[in-house]
C-alpha positions as a printed NumPy array, in Angstrom:
array([[ -7.949,  35.19 ,   3.543],
       [-11.34 ,  35.171,   1.663],
       [ -9.502,  36.407,  -1.449],
       [ -6.998,  33.529,  -1.122],
       [ -9.798,  30.954,  -0.802],
       [-11.545,  32.445,  -3.831],
       [ -8.324,  32.386,  -5.843],
       [ -7.623,  28.76 ,  -4.961],
       [-11.205,  27.775,  -5.851],
       [-10.823,  29.528,  -9.201],
       [ -7.58 ,  27.69 ,  -9.944],
       [ -9.169,  24.334,  -9.075],
       [-12.109,  25.157, -11.353],
       [ -9.665,  25.943, -14.16 ],
       [ -8.011,  22.571, -13.474],
       [-11.315,  20.79 , -13.933],
       [-12.035,  22.479, -17.271],
       [ -8.447,  22.039, -18.447],
       [ -7.579,  25.745, -18.607],
       [ -4.768,  25.664, -16.068],
       [ -1.691,  23.559, -15.299],
       [ -2.838,  20.946, -12.812],
       [ -2.181,  17.433, -11.573],
       [ -4.484,  14.632, -10.501],
       [ -4.504,  12.935,  -7.12 ],
       [ -3.712,  10.27 ,  -6.186],
       [ -0.31 ,  10.338,  -7.876],
       [  0.145,   6.602,  -7.112],
       [ -3.361,   5.102,  -7.183],
       [ -4.386,   1.876,  -5.538],
       [ -3.159,   0.312,  -2.308],
       [ -0.074,   2.47 ,  -1.544],
       [ -0.264,   3.682,   2.067],
       [  2.323,   5.386,   4.286],
       [  4.503,   6.949,   1.551],
       [  8.036,   8.08 ,   2.263],
       [ 10.164,   9.934,  -0.273],
       [ 13.834,  10.711,  -0.94 ],
       [ 15.647,  12.495,  -3.745],
       [ 19.071,  11.922,  -5.281],
       [ 19.934,  14.531,  -7.867],
       [ 17.019,  14.757, -10.29 ],
       [ 15.561,  11.386,  -9.303],
       [ 12.793,  10.864,  -6.767],
       [ 12.273,   7.547,  -5.028],
       [  9.225,   6.64 ,  -2.94 ],
       [  8.273,   3.606,  -0.842],
       [  4.955,   2.461,   0.618],
       [  3.7  ,  -0.211,   3.015],
       [  3.103,  -3.711,   1.65 ],
       [  1.77 ,  -5.632,   4.697],
       [  1.362,  -9.386,   3.909],
       [  2.238,  -9.085,   0.205],
       [  5.587, -10.267,  -1.179],
       [  7.984,  -8.867,  -2.298],
       [  7.841,  -6.168,   0.325],
       [  8.163,  -2.381,   0.158],
       [  7.708,  -1.314,  -3.478],
       [ 10.163,   1.301,  -4.707],
       [  8.705,   3.857,  -7.089],
       [ 10.843,   6.126,  -9.266],
       [  9.977,   9.463, -10.847],
       [ 11.685,  12.385, -12.532],
       [  8.846,  14.847, -12.013],
       [  6.734,  13.735,  -8.987],
       [  3.815,  12.845, -11.276],
       [  4.79 ,   9.826, -13.378],
       [  5.855,   6.945, -11.119],
       [  7.13 ,   3.478, -12.032],
       [  7.778,   0.469,  -9.796],
       [ 11.487,  -0.288, -10.203],
       [ 11.807,  -2.973,  -7.537],
       [ 11.337,  -3.851,  -3.89 ],
       [ 13.579,  -3.33 ,  -0.899],
       [ 12.602,  -6.693,   0.657],
       [ 12.643,  -9.165,  -2.205],
       [ 14.121, -12.431,  -0.894],
       [ 13.306, -14.75 ,   2.022],
       [ 16.47 , -13.822,   3.929],
       [ 15.051, -10.299,   4.197],
       [ 11.348, -11.022,   4.561],
       [  9.895, -14.335,   5.701],
       [  6.11 , -13.963,   5.739],
       [  4.8  , -17.406,   6.654],
       [  1.445, -17.575,   8.395],
       [  1.391, -13.788,   8.723],
       [ -2.044, -12.425,   9.598],
       [ -4.025, -10.357,   7.098],
       [ -2.93 ,  -6.732,   7.526],
       [  0.128,  -7.929,   9.422],
       [  3.53 ,  -7.932,   7.779],
       [  5.385,  -4.835,   6.605],
       [  4.332,  -1.545,   8.224],
       [  5.146,   2.048,   7.278],
       [  8.613,   2.17 ,   5.688],
       [ 10.835,   5.239,   5.692],
       [ 13.268,   5.882,   2.833],
       [ 16.311,   8.068,   3.406],
       [ 19.347,   8.988,   1.302],
       [ 22.617,   9.73 ,   3.092],
       [ 24.454,  12.029,   0.714],
       [ 27.741,  11.768,   2.62 ],
       [ 27.971,   8.011,   2.049],
       [ 25.875,   7.877,  -1.152],
       [ 23.674,   5.237,   0.484],
       [ 19.924,   4.65 ,   0.589],
       [ 18.361,   3.327,   3.788],
       [ 14.907,   1.771,   4.038],
       [ 13.655,   1.222,   7.582],
       [ 10.473,  -0.657,   8.431],
       [  8.832,  -3.04 ,  10.897],
       [  7.434,  -6.525,  10.233],
       [  4.542,  -7.805,  12.329],
       [  4.166, -11.583,  12.169],
       [  1.763, -11.833,  15.12 ],
       [ -0.72 ,  -9.01 ,  15.565],
       [ -3.905,  -8.476,  17.575],
       [ -6.43 ,  -8.617,  16.015],
       [ -6.796, -11.34 ,  14.803],
       [ -4.196, -13.062,  16.989],
       [ -4.764, -13.028,  20.73 ],
       [ -1.561, -11.081,  21.297],
       [  0.741,  -8.699,  19.482],
       [  4.463,  -9.341,  19.372],
       [  5.922,  -5.869,  18.858],
       [  9.049,  -6.508,  16.834],
       [ 12.212,  -4.516,  16.501],
       [ 12.459,  -2.422,  13.389],
       [ 15.022,  -3.184,  10.71 ],
       [ 16.729,  -1.384,   7.884],
       [ 18.319,  -2.441,   4.633],
       [ 20.747,  -0.437,   2.534],
       [ 21.931,  -0.032,  -1.031],
       [ 24.234,   2.213,  -3.037],
       [ 22.373,   1.323,  -6.236],
       [ 18.653,   1.699,  -5.698],
       [ 17.981,   0.817,  -9.341],
       [ 19.258,  -2.736,  -8.715],
       [ 16.813,  -4.986,  -6.85 ],
       [ 19.573,  -7.426,  -5.948],
       [ 21.753,  -4.803,  -4.289],
       [ 19.677,  -4.381,  -1.123],
       [ 21.436,  -5.726,   1.974],
       [ 20.1  ,  -8.206,   4.471],
       [ 18.423,  -6.537,   7.47 ],
       [ 20.138,  -4.75 ,  10.323],
       [ 17.968,  -4.68 ,  13.453],
       [ 17.75 ,  -1.845,  15.96 ],
       [ 17.452,  -2.153,  19.741],
       [ 14.478,   0.142,  20.329],
       [ 11.203,  -1.53 ,  19.509],
       [  8.017,  -0.021,  18.149],
       [  6.941,   0.606,  14.574],
       [  6.762,   3.444,  11.998],
       [ 10.533,   3.642,  12.238],
       [ 12.525,   6.666,  11.024],
       [ 16.22 ,   7.347,  10.45 ],
       [ 17.654,  10.84 ,  10.708],
       [ 21.258,  11.615,   9.713],
       [ 22.332,  14.772,  11.526],
       [ 24.928,  17.063,   9.986],
       [ 27.258,  16.322,  12.944],
       [ 27.581,  12.701,  11.794],
       [ 25.196,  11.222,  14.356],
       [ 22.292,   8.947,  13.377],
       [ 18.99 ,   8.806,  15.237],
       [ 16.263,   6.186,  15.137],
       [ 12.693,   7.073,  16.111],
       [  9.601,   4.906,  16.442],
       [  6.213,   4.825,  18.149],
       [  4.871,   2.495,  20.84 ],
       [  2.735,   2.417,  23.966],
       [  4.375,   4.336,  26.824],
       [  1.864,   4.137,  29.662],
       [  3.96 ,   1.645,  31.637],
       [  7.199,   3.549,  30.962],
       [  6.454,   6.566,  33.116],
       [  4.109,   8.369,  30.742],
       [  0.602,   7.287,  31.809],
       [ -1.096,  10.136,  29.922],
       [  0.565,   9.477,  26.558],
       [ -2.287,   7.656,  24.853],
       [ -2.011,   4.481,  22.817],
       [  1.26 ,   5.336,  21.068],
       [  3.902,   8.019,  21.512],
       [  7.202,   8.923,  19.823],
       [ 10.599,   7.835,  21.15 ],
       [ 14.128,   8.436,  19.823],
       [ 17.571,   6.931,  20.364],
       [ 20.976,   7.577,  18.825],
       [ 22.3  ,   4.467,  17.044],
       [ 25.433,   3.1  ,  15.458],
       [ 24.202,   2.876,  11.873],
       [ 26.67 ,   0.084,  11.084],
       [ 25.239,  -2.263,  13.717],
       [ 21.85 ,  -0.818,  14.676],
       [ 22.962,  -0.773,  18.315],
       [ 21.689,   2.054,  20.509],
       [ 24.32 ,   4.509,  21.708],
       [ 21.978,   6.335,  24.082],
       [ 18.983,   5.478,  26.218],
       [ 15.682,   5.81 ,  24.384],
       [ 14.062,   9.149,  25.144],
       [ 10.397,  10.049,  25.161],
       [  9.614,  12.705,  22.576],
       [  5.963,  13.457,  22.077],
       [  2.407,  12.31 ,  22.739],
       [ -0.676,  13.236,  20.762],
       [ -2.551,  16.392,  21.834],
       [ -5.82 ,  14.814,  20.63 ],
       [ -8.121,  12.22 ,  22.137],
       [ -9.962,  10.868,  19.061],
       [ -8.125,   8.449,  19.466],
       [ -4.849,   9.448,  21.112],
       [ -2.311,   8.061,  18.68 ],
       [  0.989,   9.692,  17.705],
       [  2.741,   7.803,  14.913],
       [  4.945,   8.01 ,  11.817],
       [  7.734,  10.294,  13.093],
       [ 10.008,  11.932,  10.516],
       [ 12.843,  14.094,  11.876],
       [ 14.774,  16.467,   9.617],
       [ 16.767,  19.666,   9.926],
       [ 16.212,  23.034,   8.265],
       [ 17.423,  26.52 ,   9.103],
       [ 19.391,  25.302,  12.108],
       [ 16.24 ,  23.866,  13.685],
       [ 15.049,  20.296,  14.144],
       [ 11.678,  19.473,  12.653],
       [  9.364,  16.597,  13.466],
       [  6.435,  15.43 ,  11.347],
       [  3.955,  13.002,  12.884],
       [  0.738,  11.228,  11.934],
       [ -2.016,  11.695,  14.477],
       [ -5.377,  10.251,  15.513],
       [ -5.248,   6.942,  13.632],
       [ -5.411,   6.221,   9.929],
       [ -9.139,   6.687,   9.291],
       [-11.147,   9.873,   8.811],
       [ -9.629,  11.663,  11.831],
       [ -6.134,  11.161,  10.407],
       [ -3.911,  14.251,  10.55 ],
       [ -0.377,  15.468,   9.877],
       [  1.311,  17.503,  12.618],
       [  4.539,  19.54 ,  12.62 ],
       [  6.812,  20.488,  15.521],
       [ 10.071,  22.429,  15.838],
       [ 12.884,  22.259,  18.417],
       [ 16.442,  23.453,  19.037],
       [ 17.515,  19.899,  19.962],
       [ 16.862,  16.561,  18.335],
       [ 15.279,  15.518,  21.648],
       [ 13.047,  18.576,  21.958],
       [ 11.258,  20.142,  23.722],
       [  8.992,  20.414,  20.701],
       [  6.902,  23.464,  19.859],
       [  3.754,  22.82 ,  17.853],
       [  3.278,  24.527,  14.513],
       [  0.482,  27.134,  14.899],
       [ -0.87 ,  25.898,  11.54 ],
       [ -1.443,  22.37 ,  12.893],
       [ -2.887,  20.129,  11.712],
       [ -1.17 ,  20.624,   8.363],
       [ -3.379,  17.97 ,   6.771],
       [ -6.889,  17.195,   7.967],
       [ -9.655,  16.716,   5.423],
       [-11.705,  15.184,   8.221],
       [-12.905,  18.674,   9.167],
       [-15.53 ,  18.133,   6.498],
       [-16.681,  14.516,   6.293],
       [-18.675,  15.204,   3.113],
       [-15.475,  15.453,   1.055],
       [-14.463,  12.854,  -1.535],
       [-10.889,  12.76 ,  -0.176],
       [-10.494,  11.693,   3.46 ],
       [ -8.002,  10.182,   5.944],
       [ -5.229,  12.588,   4.877],
       [ -2.039,  12.079,   6.867],
       [  1.228,  10.163,   7.35 ],
       [  3.194,  12.77 ,   5.396],
       [  6.777,  13.066,   4.25 ],
       [  8.323,  16.013,   2.41 ],
       [ 10.878,  16.551,  -0.332],
       [ 12.617,  19.541,  -1.903],
       [ 12.987,  19.735,  -5.67 ],
       [ 16.287,  20.672,  -7.34 ],
       [ 14.778,  24.103,  -8.029],
       [ 13.997,  24.653,  -4.346],
       [ 10.255,  23.963,  -4.28 ],
       [  8.769,  21.743,  -1.582],
       [  6.139,  19.022,  -1.835],
       [  4.463,  16.657,   0.603],
       [  3.466,  13.072,  -0.082],
       [  0.901,  11.436,   2.17 ],
       [ -1.846,   8.851,   2.264],
       [ -5.523,   9.506,   1.714],
       [ -8.623,   7.574,   0.712],
       [-11.33 ,   7.964,  -1.943],
       [-14.525,   6.536,  -0.411],
       [-17.218,   5.376,  -2.844],
       [-20.924,   4.658,  -2.778],
       [-21.317,   7.425,  -1.614],
       [-18.1  ,   9.465,  -2.129],
       [-17.914,  10.785,   1.443],
       [-17.415,   9.467,   4.959],
       [-20.433,   7.164,   4.584],
       [-18.737,   5.323,   1.705],
       [-16.064,   2.643,   1.501],
       [-12.62 ,   3.173,  -0.087],
       [-12.156,  -0.225,  -1.731],
       [ -8.82 ,   0.766,  -3.273],
       [ -7.481,   1.323,   0.224],
       [ -5.131,   4.11 ,   1.24 ],
       [ -3.41 ,   5.725,  -1.729],
       [ -0.459,   8.092,  -2.24 ],
       [ -1.342,  11.768,  -2.712],
       [  0.74 ,  14.881,  -3.378],
       [  0.431,  18.549,  -2.409],
       [  2.673,  21.604,  -2.591],
       [  4.369,  22.674,   0.623],
       [  5.892,  25.968,   1.685],
       [  7.634,  27.68 ,   4.574],
       [  6.508,  30.826,   6.341],
       [  8.964,  33.618,   7.04 ],
       [  9.233,  32.49 ,  10.666],
       [ 10.049,  28.868,   9.766],
       [  6.722,  27.059,   9.958],
       [  5.739,  24.431,   7.409],
       [  2.45 ,  24.657,   5.488],
       [  0.955,  22.041,   3.17 ],
       [ -1.335,  23.193,   0.369],
       [ -1.436,  26.568,   2.114],
       [ -3.62 ,  24.987,   4.78 ],
       [ -6.439,  24.157,   2.37 ],
       [ -8.136,  20.784,   2.084],
       [ -6.74 ,  18.248,  -0.372],
       [ -8.648,  17.7  ,  -3.604],
       [ -8.457,  15.291,  -6.532],
       [ -7.544,  18.148,  -8.899],
       [ -4.606,  20.198,  -7.656],
       [ -2.992,  23.3  ,  -9.2  ],
       [  0.547,  23.006, -10.589],
       [  2.804,  20.501, -12.352],
       [  0.866,  18.666, -15.097],
       [ -1.959,  16.23 , -15.663],
       [ -1.086,  12.623, -16.455],
       [ -3.905,  10.549, -17.912],
       [ -4.34 ,   6.969, -16.814],
       [ -3.599,   4.358, -19.545],
       [ -6.833,   3.23 , -21.173],
       [ -5.493,  -0.281, -21.731],
       [ -2.708,  -2.09 , -19.895],
       [ -1.731,  -5.633, -20.842],
       [  0.732,  -8.338, -19.834],
       [  1.207, -11.069, -22.45 ],
       [  3.677, -12.98 , -20.238],
       [  6.325, -13.175, -22.956],
       [  8.952, -15.044, -21.011],
       [  8.539, -12.853, -17.941],
       [  6.186, -10.43 , -16.224],
       [  5.981,  -7.15 , -18.078],
       [  6.676,  -5.13 , -14.918],
       [  7.519,  -5.48 , -11.223],
       [  4.014,  -4.816,  -9.91 ],
       [  3.034,  -8.479,  -9.347],
       [  2.782,  -9.918,  -5.825],
       [  2.129, -13.113,  -3.931],
       [  0.386, -13.475,  -0.606],
       [  3.262, -13.902,   1.854],
       [  6.653, -15.435,   1.035],
       [  6.446, -18.413,  -1.343],
       [  8.016, -21.695,  -0.289],
       [  8.926, -22.476,  -3.882],
       [  8.129, -21.425,  -7.413],
       [  4.666, -22.424,  -8.647],
       [  4.732, -20.946, -12.143],
       [  6.601, -20.822, -15.413],
       [  6.285, -18.955, -18.678],
       [  5.294, -20.953, -21.742],
       [  4.415, -20.092, -25.328],
       [  0.796, -19.816, -24.251],
       [  1.529, -17.295, -21.505],
       [  1.695, -17.811, -17.737],
       [  1.331, -21.36 , -16.42 ],
       [  0.313, -21.876, -12.792],
       [  0.424, -25.143, -10.85 ],
       [ -2.05 , -25.183,  -7.978],
       [ -0.526, -25.984,  -4.603],
       [ -2.07 , -27.208,  -1.357],
       [ -3.129, -23.737,  -0.167],
       [ -6.33 , -21.835,  -0.95 ],
       [ -7.11 , -18.123,  -1.067],
       [ -8.597, -18.546,   2.43 ],
       [ -5.316, -19.64 ,   4.024],
       [ -2.745, -17.608,   5.932],
       [ -0.203, -18.982,   3.509],
       [  0.911, -18.617,  -0.137],
       [ -1.533, -20.059,  -2.67 ],
       [ -0.555, -20.354,  -6.332],
       [ -1.675, -16.848,  -7.19 ],
       [ -0.265, -13.567,  -8.453],
       [ -1.871, -10.242,  -7.557],
       [ -1.861,  -6.68 ,  -8.864],
       [ -3.199,  -3.622,  -7.094],
       [ -6.489,  -2.285,  -8.39 ],
       [ -5.535,   1.22 ,  -9.52 ],
       [ -8.733,   2.481, -11.19 ],
       [-12.308,   2.643,  -9.943],
       [-13.89 ,   2.046, -13.372],
       [-12.027,  -0.789, -15.063],
       [-12.395,  -4.299, -16.482],
       [ -9.812,  -6.891, -15.484],
       [ -9.746,  -9.83 , -17.885],
       [ -7.812, -12.878, -19.028],
       [ -8.092, -15.954, -21.229],
       [ -7.773, -19.228, -19.306],
       [ -7.137, -22.725, -20.607],
       [ -7.644, -25.277, -17.832],
       [ -8.892, -28.873, -17.781],
       [ -9.614, -29.86 , -14.168],
       [ -9.892, -33.53 , -13.287],
       [-11.507, -33.122,  -9.863],
       [-14.092, -30.799,  -8.279],
       [-11.255, -29.859,  -5.929],
       [ -9.449, -28.183,  -8.837],
       [-10.189, -24.613,  -9.805],
       [ -8.446, -21.774, -11.617],
       [ -9.503, -18.287, -12.559],
       [ -9.281, -14.64 , -11.601],
       [-10.053, -12.966,  -8.312],
       [-10.816,  -9.566,  -6.862],
       [ -9.076,  -9.973,  -3.534],
       [ -8.978,  -8.   ,  -0.317],
       [ -8.071, -10.602,   2.304],
       [ -8.42 , -14.273,   3.16 ],
       [-11.981, -13.427,   4.219],
       [-13.219, -11.164,   1.453],
       [-12.355, -12.266,  -2.078],
       [-14.484, -13.141,  -5.116],
       [-13.648, -15.401,  -8.073],
       [-14.755, -16.408, -11.546],
       [-13.106, -19.422, -13.126],
       [-13.258, -23.052, -14.217],
       [-13.774, -26.235, -12.197],
       [-15.588, -29.568, -12.336],
       [-19.177, -29.377, -11.177],
       [-19.391, -31.256,  -7.847],
       [-22.46 , -33.227,  -9.013],
       [-22.229, -33.604, -12.798],
       [-18.406, -33.818, -12.834],
       [-18.268, -31.822, -16.072],
       [-16.199, -28.703, -16.624],
       [-18.13 , -25.562, -15.76 ],
       [-17.694, -21.877, -15.143],
       [-18.276, -20.838, -11.542],
       [-18.478, -17.63 ,  -9.531],
       [-17.753, -17.397,  -5.807],
       [-18.74 , -14.338,  -3.784],
       [-18.224, -13.526,  -0.113],
       [-20.415, -10.88 ,   1.488],
       [-21.972,  -9.929,   4.79 ],
       [-20.417,  -9.395,   8.22 ],
       [-19.176, -12.996,   8.311],
       [-18.037, -13.176,   4.669],
       [-20.704, -15.68 ,   3.708],
       [-19.727, -17.778,   0.668],
       [-22.101, -18.169,  -2.266],
       [-21.237, -20.281,  -5.341],
       [-22.937, -20.048,  -8.734],
       [-22.377, -22.497, -11.593],
       [-22.894, -21.508, -15.213],
       [-23.871, -23.824, -18.054],
       [-21.217, -26.31 , -19.082],
       [-18.155, -24.718, -20.653],
       [-16.93 , -26.57 , -23.726],
       [-13.325, -27.668, -23.945],
       [-10.816, -24.982, -24.767],
       [-10.045, -21.509, -23.448],
       [-12.583, -19.307, -21.696],
       [-12.443, -15.527, -21.291],
       [-12.931, -14.275, -17.731],
       [-13.914, -10.775, -16.634],
       [-14.196,  -8.711, -13.468],
       [-15.859,  -5.351, -14.091],
       [-15.066,  -2.868, -11.338],
       [-17.251,   0.165, -10.79 ],
       [-17.297,   2.616,  -7.897],
       [-20.265,   0.894,  -6.282],
       [-19.822,  -2.779,  -7.242],
       [-17.897,  -5.587,  -8.913],
       [-19.399,  -7.868, -11.571],
       [-17.924, -11.289, -12.407],
       [-18.482, -12.951, -15.767],
       [-17.198, -14.943, -18.724],
       [-17.42 , -15.391, -22.489],
       [-16.477, -18.114, -24.957],
       [-14.855, -17.342, -28.269],
       [-15.892, -13.924, -29.507],
       [-19.252, -13.971, -27.741],
       [-20.681, -11.356, -25.426],
       [-19.785, -11.31 , -21.755],
       [-22.254, -12.98 , -19.399],
       [-22.06 , -11.555, -15.89 ],
       [-23.18 , -14.036, -13.243],
       [-22.944, -12.087,  -9.99 ],
       [-22.216,  -8.691,  -8.48 ],
       [-20.672,  -7.721,  -5.158],
       [-21.142,  -4.366,  -3.464],
       [-17.934,  -2.383,  -3.012],
       [-18.3  ,  -2.328,   0.786],
       [-17.333,  -6.015,   0.913],
       [-13.976,  -5.175,  -0.649],
       [-13.122,  -2.878,   2.245],
       [-14.394,  -4.824,   5.248],
       [-13.293,  -7.25 ,   7.918],
       [-15.106,  -9.792,  10.018],
       [-15.541,  -9.118,  13.703],
       [-12.323,  -9.585,  15.613],
       [-10.092,  -8.816,  12.61 ],
       [ -8.852,  -5.639,  10.958],
       [ -7.968,  -4.361,   7.509],
       [ -5.192,  -2.022,   6.356],
       [ -4.929,  -3.068,   2.706],
       [ -6.753,  -2.384,  -0.567],
       [ -8.31 ,  -4.432,  -3.329],
       [ -6.168,  -6.478,  -5.725],
       [ -6.915,  -8.313,  -8.946],
       [ -5.281, -11.701,  -9.388],
       [ -4.864, -14.939, -11.309],
       [ -4.791, -18.196,  -9.395],
       [ -4.942, -21.988,  -9.485],
       [ -6.06 , -24.143,  -6.537],
       [ -5.554, -27.85 ,  -5.973],
       [ -7.968, -28.284,  -3.061],
       [ -5.404, -29.128,  -0.364],
       [ -3.749, -31.907,  -2.366],
       [ -0.988, -31.461,  -4.961],
       [ -2.2  , -30.996,  -8.536],
       [ -0.331, -31.768, -11.754],
       [ -2.868, -30.102, -14.084],
       [ -1.581, -26.724, -15.317],
       [ -3.659, -23.581, -15.638],
       [ -2.566, -21.442, -18.589],
       [ -3.316, -17.717, -18.659],
       [ -2.71 , -16.253, -22.117],
       [ -2.647, -12.639, -20.923],
       [ -3.975, -10.242, -18.329],
       [ -5.536,  -6.941, -19.302],
       [ -7.086,  -3.916, -17.638],
       [ -9.288,  -1.58 , -19.67 ],
       [-10.843,   1.628, -18.407],
       [-14.61 ,   1.893, -18.65 ]])
C-alpha cells in the first residue's frame, strides 16, 4: 500500500509539471451539483441540478468525458416547469439521467420543490416526475412530465433486464415504522413506466450507517455481474459528504456494504482544497473502462474547510474500477485532487464572448424562475432588455439573464447604453447568488441630483446589508461595466470610452456563498445582465452590446 500511495503521488506530481497525461477537475466548473451520466454509443450525456433557475436541468454532451458542452435542457417550457414564487434553493433537485437501450429512449427523473423549509414555514414534499425523449440532441423533443406515486426526492429509475422498471427516492421514514432511520432513507417501488403508477408497495431499502448527520440520499441502482448494486450519497452535502456502495442478490436487498466504503470522502482531511465529495454516478466507456462523476467544492480564502466555495458544488470526475470479488472502487480509494492522472488536460478559454448576433451564442443563459413573458429582443446593438416590475430581490422573474461563474480568476464585462428617466430605473451587471446576496454595477438617475450616474450596490453581513455608492456623473452614451472575480473577493467598476477601469467597491467571497438566518443555500455564483423598472412598467430599453469573460 505505501508503494501505491507513493506511485499515485508521483503521477500527480508529473501532472502538475506537465510530464504525464492528466486531466483537471472540475470537468464542468461552476454551479453544477448532483451530476448523473448516461452513455449512448460513443456519446456521453450528463445532467445536473438547476434549482430555481430556468430552463431546468442542463444537458451536457461529451465525446471524451473531458470536453463538455450544454446542448439543451430537459425542462425548457412552462408546461414542464412552472417556477413562480419558488424559494431560493428550491426548485429542481438532483436529476437522474438514464438511457433505455431496448426502447432507445432517454429518461430524466427529478423532483421540483415549490415550497421548502427553510425559508417557508413548511415543506411540501412533491412527487417526482420524469420526462423522456428519443432525440436528446433536440430540446423540443422532451415530453411533458409523467408523475410517480411514491414521493420523496433524489429520484432514480432502474430498468432491469427482465423488463421491470423500479423507481427509488429518499424521504423521512421515522413515522413509517423505521424510527431509527435518520432524516432520510431510501425506498423503492416497481412502476409502470408508461404511466408512472406503482405496481408494488413501496419498500424500505436502506438507512445511513452514520450520524453526522444521518442522511441517506441520491440512490442509483444498477446491475453488474448478476448482482444488484446501489450507490448512495451520505451525511449531507457539505464537508461530511460521502459516496457509499452496496450489493444485493435482489433489487430490494438485503444490501451488503462495500468494505471499501466510503468510496468518496475527502472530508477525512479538512485541510484539502477539494471537499464535499459525493452524490456519485458511474459510466462505462466503449472500451470497458469505468469512471465516476460526482459533486465537490473548491473552498477559497482559505482553500480548505475554513473557506467558502463561492462557485458552489461543481462536477468532478475520477476513474473507477472493480475488484476481483465485485466491489467498486473510485480513484483506488484515494482522495480526489484537482489534477488527476489519465485522459488529457483541457485548458479553460482565456476569452469567451457573446455579441448577441440575433441570438444567444450558446444555451448556458438562465432566468430566475419561469418567465411570464419575453422581456428581451436582439437588435443591431446587441441584447435589449426591458425592465419589468420585479427586482433582483423578488421571488419572481426580473428582466435578467444569468450565466454560471465558471472560473475563480476572471473579469466579467459588458458595454451598456441606457438612459433612465427615473431614479427607479437601473440597468447593469450583477454577481448573483440569491435574492439576498447579489451585487451590481450599472446606470441609474441619482436620487437627489436626478442626473445619470454610475452606481454600485453591495450586500454583505449576516443580514445582507445593502450599501449603495454613486460615482461621478456619467456622460451620455455607453459605459463599460466590469466585475473582477478573484478567489477572495469581487470588485465592481466601470470605464468610459477607452479609459482605465475605476473599481468602486469590493465584496469578500464569503458573501457569495452565504444565507441569512432562517434560509439556506444550495446554488453557486452567477454573473448576469439586468434591467429594473422599480416596480412599475418601464418603456426605456437597456442595450448590452456584448458580454465577455476574460481570465486574469
